[in-house]
XYZ file of C-alpha atoms in Angstrom:
468
model
C -5.979 15.065 -11.038
C -9.437 15.869 -9.678
C -12.586 13.786 -9.819
C -15.974 14.571 -8.272
C -17.560 12.098 -5.888
C -20.990 11.705 -4.424
C -21.973 14.678 -2.336
C -24.228 14.954 0.642
C -25.621 17.605 2.884
C -23.217 19.214 5.324
C -25.667 18.516 8.099
C -24.899 16.083 10.892
C -23.368 12.907 9.488
C -23.581 9.296 10.558
C -20.482 9.538 12.727
C -21.435 12.828 14.338
C -18.764 15.042 12.742
C -20.862 18.196 12.573
C -17.939 20.563 11.953
C -16.558 18.831 8.866
C -18.468 19.929 5.786
C -16.223 18.582 3.039
C -13.520 15.981 2.481
C -10.702 16.045 -0.039
C -9.739 12.411 -0.576
C -6.433 11.440 -2.153
C -5.755 8.224 -4.042
C -1.958 7.958 -4.145
C 0.098 5.980 -6.670
C 3.808 5.597 -5.923
C 6.036 4.455 -8.763
C 9.129 2.330 -8.449
C 12.532 3.977 -8.215
C 15.125 2.404 -5.936
C 17.646 5.225 -6.232
C 15.044 7.791 -5.139
C 13.526 5.860 -2.232
C 14.392 8.633 0.240
C 12.709 11.227 -1.972
C 9.537 9.124 -2.142
C 9.700 8.740 1.640
C 9.721 12.520 1.973
C 6.508 12.698 -0.052
C 4.919 9.983 2.104
C 5.909 11.832 5.286
C 4.353 15.010 3.894
C 1.102 13.220 3.062
C 0.914 11.898 6.619
C 1.480 15.411 8.004
C -1.268 16.728 5.728
C -3.777 14.191 7.038
C -2.814 14.654 10.688
C -3.033 18.459 10.485
C -6.712 18.341 9.470
C -7.832 15.322 11.531
C -10.384 15.901 14.282
C -11.311 13.965 17.429
C -14.126 14.322 19.967
C -13.364 16.512 22.943
C -12.646 14.640 26.150
C -15.908 15.756 27.716
C -18.116 14.610 24.818
C -16.322 11.464 23.631
C -18.975 9.172 25.124
C -21.999 11.304 24.251
C -24.174 11.428 21.144
C -23.808 15.202 20.806
C -20.048 15.277 20.266
C -17.908 18.377 20.087
C -14.848 18.183 17.873
C -11.323 19.534 18.145
C -8.089 19.140 16.149
C -6.123 15.932 16.694
C -2.922 17.985 17.035
C -3.337 20.748 19.587
C 0.330 21.736 19.871
C 1.856 24.522 17.727
C 2.184 23.393 14.118
C 5.631 23.834 12.548
C 6.371 24.218 8.850
C 3.860 22.918 6.337
C 1.588 21.519 9.059
C 0.326 25.040 9.659
C -0.441 25.459 5.961
C -2.460 22.239 5.935
C -4.366 23.349 9.038
C -5.305 26.618 7.325
C -6.491 24.685 4.281
C -8.715 22.618 6.535
C -10.113 25.688 8.239
C -10.612 28.065 5.321
C -10.733 26.083 2.075
C -14.511 25.963 2.316
C -14.999 29.703 2.877
C -17.253 30.836 0.029
C -16.166 34.485 -0.140
C -12.913 34.655 -2.125
C -11.641 37.809 -0.456
C -12.326 36.512 3.041
C -10.677 33.203 2.163
C -7.585 34.976 0.835
C -7.368 37.184 3.936
C -7.591 34.168 6.238
C -4.839 32.349 4.359
C -2.559 35.388 4.524
C -2.757 35.770 8.277
C 0.453 34.595 9.924
C -0.999 33.104 13.080
C -2.970 29.876 13.121
C -6.359 30.123 14.776
C -7.039 27.751 17.655
C -10.758 28.497 17.617
C -11.785 28.313 13.948
C -13.144 24.808 13.269
C -11.717 22.421 10.687
C -14.409 22.227 8.034
C -12.436 20.423 5.304
C -10.619 17.148 5.979
C -7.649 16.147 3.797
C -7.593 12.340 3.681
C -5.485 9.633 2.018
C -7.670 6.541 1.627
C -6.179 4.625 -1.345
C -2.484 3.793 -1.807
C -0.899 1.776 -4.592
C 2.848 1.263 -4.771
C 5.647 -0.577 -6.524
C 9.260 -1.213 -5.493
C 10.550 1.712 -3.399
C 7.131 3.309 -3.771
C 5.642 0.090 -2.416
C 7.847 0.153 0.686
C 6.864 3.735 1.445
C 3.228 2.882 0.717
C 3.255 0.097 3.331
C 4.530 2.420 6.037
C 2.226 5.293 5.100
C -0.792 2.983 5.186
C 0.156 1.547 8.586
C 0.724 5.045 9.962
C -2.740 6.110 8.789
C -4.542 3.000 10.003
C -2.778 2.869 13.371
C -2.355 6.637 13.939
C 1.419 6.349 14.194
C 4.515 8.141 12.963
C 6.956 7.062 10.253
C 10.238 7.927 11.943
C 11.253 4.253 11.882
C 11.235 4.233 8.080
C 13.055 7.553 7.929
C 15.815 6.130 10.114
C 15.877 3.001 7.948
C 16.588 5.007 4.805
C 19.170 7.188 6.535
C 21.045 4.284 8.124
C 20.529 1.414 5.683
C 20.992 3.629 2.643
C 24.710 3.067 3.210
C 25.773 0.336 0.787
C 28.573 -0.575 3.166
C 25.972 -1.974 5.574
C 24.000 -3.845 2.929
C 26.808 -5.399 0.896
C 26.524 -9.160 1.175
C 29.513 -9.792 3.439
C 30.192 -10.361 7.144
C 29.709 -6.697 8.016
C 26.095 -6.874 6.838
C 25.338 -9.347 9.657
C 25.908 -6.748 12.362
C 22.804 -6.029 14.437
C 20.620 -8.762 12.903
C 19.676 -12.293 13.932
C 17.717 -15.310 12.750
C 19.786 -16.172 9.675
C 23.323 -16.860 8.514
C 25.296 -15.396 5.661
C 24.648 -17.643 2.691
C 27.516 -18.933 0.593
C 27.816 -18.459 -2.281
C 26.012 -15.121 -2.267
C 22.818 -14.903 -4.297
C 22.805 -11.125 -4.663
C 24.968 -8.049 -4.330
C 23.176 -6.897 -1.167
C 22.107 -8.856 1.904
C 18.460 -9.586 1.111
C 17.578 -11.053 4.504
C 19.112 -8.086 6.305
C 16.800 -5.844 4.295
C 13.791 -7.870 5.431
C 14.992 -7.744 9.043
C 15.380 -3.973 8.905
C 11.951 -3.505 7.320
C 10.449 -5.571 10.134
C 12.405 -3.529 12.663
C 11.113 -0.263 11.205
C 7.522 -1.535 11.380
C 8.056 -2.649 14.967
C 9.368 0.780 15.932
C 6.184 2.379 14.629
C 4.245 0.478 17.277
C 5.878 1.788 20.436
C 3.907 0.852 23.582
C 3.616 4.511 24.585
C 2.065 5.356 21.213
C -0.089 2.266 20.707
C -3.732 2.852 19.837
C -6.207 0.659 21.669
C -7.666 -2.064 19.460
C -11.187 -0.892 20.278
C -10.570 2.665 19.045
C -10.878 3.681 15.399
C -8.107 5.609 13.721
C -8.796 9.366 13.683
C -6.942 9.658 10.355
C -9.012 7.456 8.033
C -12.192 5.382 8.168
C -11.563 3.198 5.113
C -8.172 2.499 3.561
C -6.957 0.213 0.766
C -3.289 -0.564 0.117
C -2.054 -2.360 -3.012
C 1.556 -3.574 -3.235
C 2.669 -5.138 -6.508
C 5.128 -7.993 -6.925
C 6.058 -10.482 -9.633
C 5.382 -14.191 -9.199
C 8.410 -15.599 -11.004
C 6.808 -19.019 -11.410
C 3.300 -17.757 -12.161
C -0.071 -19.063 -11.045
C -2.195 -21.054 -13.549
C -5.671 -19.531 -13.733
C -8.637 -20.673 -15.844
C -10.308 -18.654 -18.594
C -13.812 -19.768 -19.492
C -14.421 -19.692 -23.254
C -17.576 -20.572 -25.189
C -16.681 -24.213 -25.761
C -13.926 -24.972 -23.239
C -11.696 -23.734 -20.464
C -8.111 -22.708 -21.168
C -5.387 -21.741 -18.720
C -2.696 -19.124 -18.553
C -0.039 -18.304 -16.018
C -0.404 -14.966 -14.272
C 2.868 -13.465 -13.128
C 1.536 -10.084 -12.006
C 0.694 -10.259 -8.335
C -0.676 -7.709 -5.904
C -0.951 -7.875 -2.127
C -4.106 -6.126 -0.941
C -4.407 -4.830 2.628
C -7.459 -3.104 4.105
C -8.473 -1.037 7.073
C -12.199 -0.452 7.569
C -14.345 0.777 10.422
C -17.920 -0.169 11.176
C -18.950 3.444 10.599
C -17.630 3.313 7.025
C -18.451 -0.207 5.830
C -20.466 -1.933 8.531
C -17.563 -4.255 9.384
C -14.251 -3.789 11.157
C -10.999 -4.995 9.601
C -7.429 -4.001 10.350
C -4.639 -5.611 8.322
C -2.073 -3.293 9.911
C -2.107 -4.625 13.459
C 1.194 -5.604 14.998
C 0.771 -9.337 14.395
C 0.646 -8.636 10.644
C 3.984 -6.791 10.613
C 5.968 -9.842 9.378
C 3.702 -10.169 6.326
C 3.704 -6.414 5.677
C 7.506 -6.533 5.734
C 7.358 -9.537 3.385
C 5.211 -7.600 0.888
C 7.561 -4.602 1.125
C 10.574 -6.827 0.581
C 8.943 -8.634 -2.387
C 8.007 -5.477 -4.252
C 11.550 -4.106 -3.890
C 13.452 -7.231 -4.996
C 15.397 -5.221 -7.533
C 17.297 -7.683 -9.755
C 20.983 -8.188 -9.067
C 20.767 -6.030 -5.914
C 18.370 -8.310 -3.984
C 17.417 -11.962 -4.346
C 13.774 -12.931 -4.961
C 11.754 -13.364 -1.760
C 9.875 -16.390 -0.418
C 7.492 -16.398 2.528
C 9.256 -19.385 4.076
C 12.399 -17.225 4.300
C 10.861 -15.127 7.080
C 10.165 -17.964 9.541
C 13.440 -17.948 11.467
C 13.866 -14.166 11.241
C 10.407 -13.380 12.618
C 10.912 -15.909 15.406
C 14.348 -14.556 16.354
C 13.342 -10.896 16.235
C 12.912 -9.490 19.738
C 9.415 -7.990 19.569
C 6.829 -7.413 22.277
C 4.603 -9.342 21.851
C 6.778 -11.795 19.884
C 6.443 -12.030 16.120
C 5.997 -15.272 14.237
C 5.397 -16.717 10.782
C 1.686 -17.437 11.092
C 1.531 -18.935 7.610
C 3.614 -21.881 8.827
C 0.879 -23.312 11.037
C -2.351 -21.291 10.762
C -4.646 -19.924 8.018
C -4.528 -16.432 9.529
C -2.630 -14.901 6.585
C -4.507 -16.785 3.841
C -6.556 -13.678 3.040
C -3.434 -11.995 1.649
C -2.867 -14.683 -1.005
C -6.403 -15.975 -1.534
C -5.864 -16.610 -5.264
C -3.257 -19.208 -4.372
C -5.577 -20.995 -1.943
C -8.238 -22.092 -4.451
C -8.964 -25.798 -4.136
C -8.948 -26.247 -7.902
C -5.373 -24.997 -8.047
C -4.167 -28.073 -6.196
C -4.596 -30.354 -9.207
C -3.915 -27.670 -11.837
C -0.464 -26.962 -10.480
C 0.389 -30.651 -10.487
C -0.567 -31.015 -14.146
C 1.328 -27.868 -15.122
C 4.486 -29.381 -13.653
C 4.100 -32.699 -15.479
C 3.099 -34.483 -12.281
C 0.233 -36.914 -11.922
C -3.040 -35.020 -11.612
C -5.515 -37.449 -10.116
C -8.494 -35.141 -9.913
C -8.732 -36.064 -6.241
C -8.091 -34.003 -3.148
C -5.212 -35.213 -0.969
C -5.536 -37.185 2.225
C -8.179 -39.546 3.531
C -11.327 -39.184 5.562
C -14.278 -36.866 5.102
C -14.511 -34.205 2.410
C -13.881 -31.551 5.074
C -10.676 -33.309 6.124
C -9.538 -33.587 2.503
C -10.239 -29.896 1.906
C -8.264 -29.023 5.019
C -5.356 -31.161 3.777
C -5.506 -29.433 0.371
C -5.373 -26.018 2.059
C -2.262 -27.042 3.969
C -0.581 -28.181 0.742
C -1.574 -25.005 -1.111
C -0.361 -22.813 1.747
C 2.980 -24.599 1.826
C 3.234 -24.262 -1.953
C 2.734 -20.501 -1.685
C 5.313 -20.243 1.080
C 7.919 -21.625 -1.329
C 7.029 -19.358 -4.270
C 9.615 -16.791 -5.304
C 8.534 -13.185 -5.821
C 10.495 -10.533 -7.657
C 10.288 -6.764 -7.896
C 6.830 -5.403 -8.655
C 8.340 -3.157 -11.298
C 9.152 -6.089 -13.584
C 5.625 -6.001 -14.999
C 3.775 -3.219 -13.178
C 5.903 -0.202 -12.312
C 2.982 2.241 -12.554
C 0.172 0.561 -10.586
C -2.661 2.927 -11.472
C -5.422 0.418 -12.148
C -5.698 -0.761 -8.533
C -6.192 2.799 -7.304
C -8.640 3.865 -10.011
C -10.712 0.687 -9.630
C -11.446 1.578 -5.999
C -12.950 4.968 -6.831
C -16.304 3.427 -7.727
C -16.423 1.496 -4.443
C -16.319 4.468 -2.117
C -19.384 6.105 -0.608
C -19.686 9.558 0.901
C -21.875 11.040 3.602
C -20.708 14.592 2.960
C -19.401 16.615 0.020
C -16.207 15.046 -1.357
C -13.537 16.123 -3.828
C -11.387 13.275 -5.150
C -7.736 13.816 -6.071
C -5.592 11.273 -7.900
C -1.953 11.877 -6.988
C 0.935 9.955 -8.487
C 4.542 10.178 -7.364
C 6.944 9.688 -10.266
C 10.583 9.795 -9.113
C 12.069 10.632 -12.518
C 9.527 12.243 -14.868
C 10.221 11.719 -18.544
C 9.631 14.226 -21.331
C 8.915 12.227 -24.492
C 7.762 15.389 -26.243
C 11.374 16.589 -26.159
C 12.889 13.353 -27.470
C 14.198 13.533 -31.003
C 12.706 11.087 -33.459
C 15.253 8.719 -34.957
C 15.313 9.239 -38.709
C 17.488 6.296 -39.685
C 16.068 2.801 -39.194
C 17.512 0.880 -36.224
C 20.290 -1.584 -36.860
C 20.168 -5.209 -35.726
C 21.475 -4.550 -32.202
C 19.193 -1.548 -31.649
C 16.163 -3.507 -32.835
C 16.918 -6.416 -30.490
C 17.493 -4.059 -27.562
C 14.177 -2.301 -28.205
C 12.318 -5.622 -28.369
C 13.988 -7.263 -25.371
C 14.816 -4.408 -22.994
C 13.452 -0.961 -23.800
C 9.886 -1.339 -25.102
C 8.666 -4.012 -22.607
C 9.530 -1.572 -19.799
C 7.416 1.209 -21.291
C 4.104 1.495 -19.464
C 1.395 4.007 -20.265
C -1.136 5.506 -17.887
C -3.387 7.006 -20.562
C -5.987 4.223 -20.329
C -6.312 4.629 -16.551
C -6.625 8.407 -16.833
C -9.241 8.027 -19.578
C -11.321 5.796 -17.288
C -11.190 8.483 -14.607
C -12.370 11.105 -17.104
C -15.223 8.814 -18.164
C -16.237 8.421 -14.530
C -16.092 12.194 -14.042
C -18.386 12.710 -17.021
C -20.857 10.134 -15.697
C -20.967 11.731 -12.244
C -21.480 15.162 -13.775
C -24.422 13.836 -15.808
C -25.923 12.261 -12.696
C -25.452 15.549 -10.856
C -27.303 17.430 -13.590
C -30.194 14.961 -13.545
C -30.388 15.097 -9.765
């Protein structure tokens, strides 16, 4: 789906990319679908190749000058679809249709024609298997890395014989023991360990980008990974005459990568020290019932400590506030007393501890953090298997300093065709009615409302363009 964005002159931009005249930005939504995780991974790999094929970097001789010259990030011969993406970047903006067609038909790939159109993925939203692949795609984009670690994970760990919750599933892992009796069909902690291992393998020392260098693949990136808070968080709703509370079970982990050139501030939630939490989010969103047990943050402590990483990993939520930004809703001071009352415990209206107000607030934060660490999270697909709203909500928060085309891409592992489904003439019997109410209908999610909001935004931008 295409949406227009703000456009700007193709003249020299704020970051000096004089060759790039247009960007095609993709917001990607990846549905859940455990059985088709490898297929979704193939799509994610292809999206990464697309971005890398059209990425540009300053030439070595002009990297430290104001008047930069730009060249392709990948200078080696481009195999397969990479060459197609490079041609799109070079010739998509050619105005003359015949010339554009002739350029696309040529077999060789020009090493001299500049890349004038960048293909960029800057918003990712995923659930379950789509969430796992979304985590790795986002890290690859933010850190300029490959995704071979995840590919190997699917190829090796896709064997149920390795994941079945028995002694054989303990081979090659450390930091935990086989729990008896088993809580799930598959070894849930092994899955977390292997996700962490795949993230670690993305960050090989020989391919590690310096912390001071921006990613050449994206300047601003948002990743949303859904999960289900099985206990729920009590949140207030302000009405006209009083405040009422409801428990929210839908949860989303939000990770960001931003550069100073794009937003004025630098933030990178995909650095190596965040790998244990990224693996936690990936494991939460894919806690498919019966196959995997629900996930708690406190479950990662021993695994992260035992994993042989360089530099060593650790569960930073156990002793520092460094990860609080990823579960900020659970760190509200008011929640301390609300949660006590919701569990029929004495709510005193007072913060814990003694001393100054700052010391009491610090004590409350420690209690809230520990409470979150013990919360159980299930598969994101329980309540939100088609996480469109997070992606579409970000469209209005992007700015552009050159002409931009926006594409909304969603990856649905098993497309349905309701237009081909026969309508049931006879009324449902008792069992069919109960099944529809309890199982079938609650799992039906529509995307029409999200698509309608995109169309409304398109219409507004077109009106603004006419007035301008």
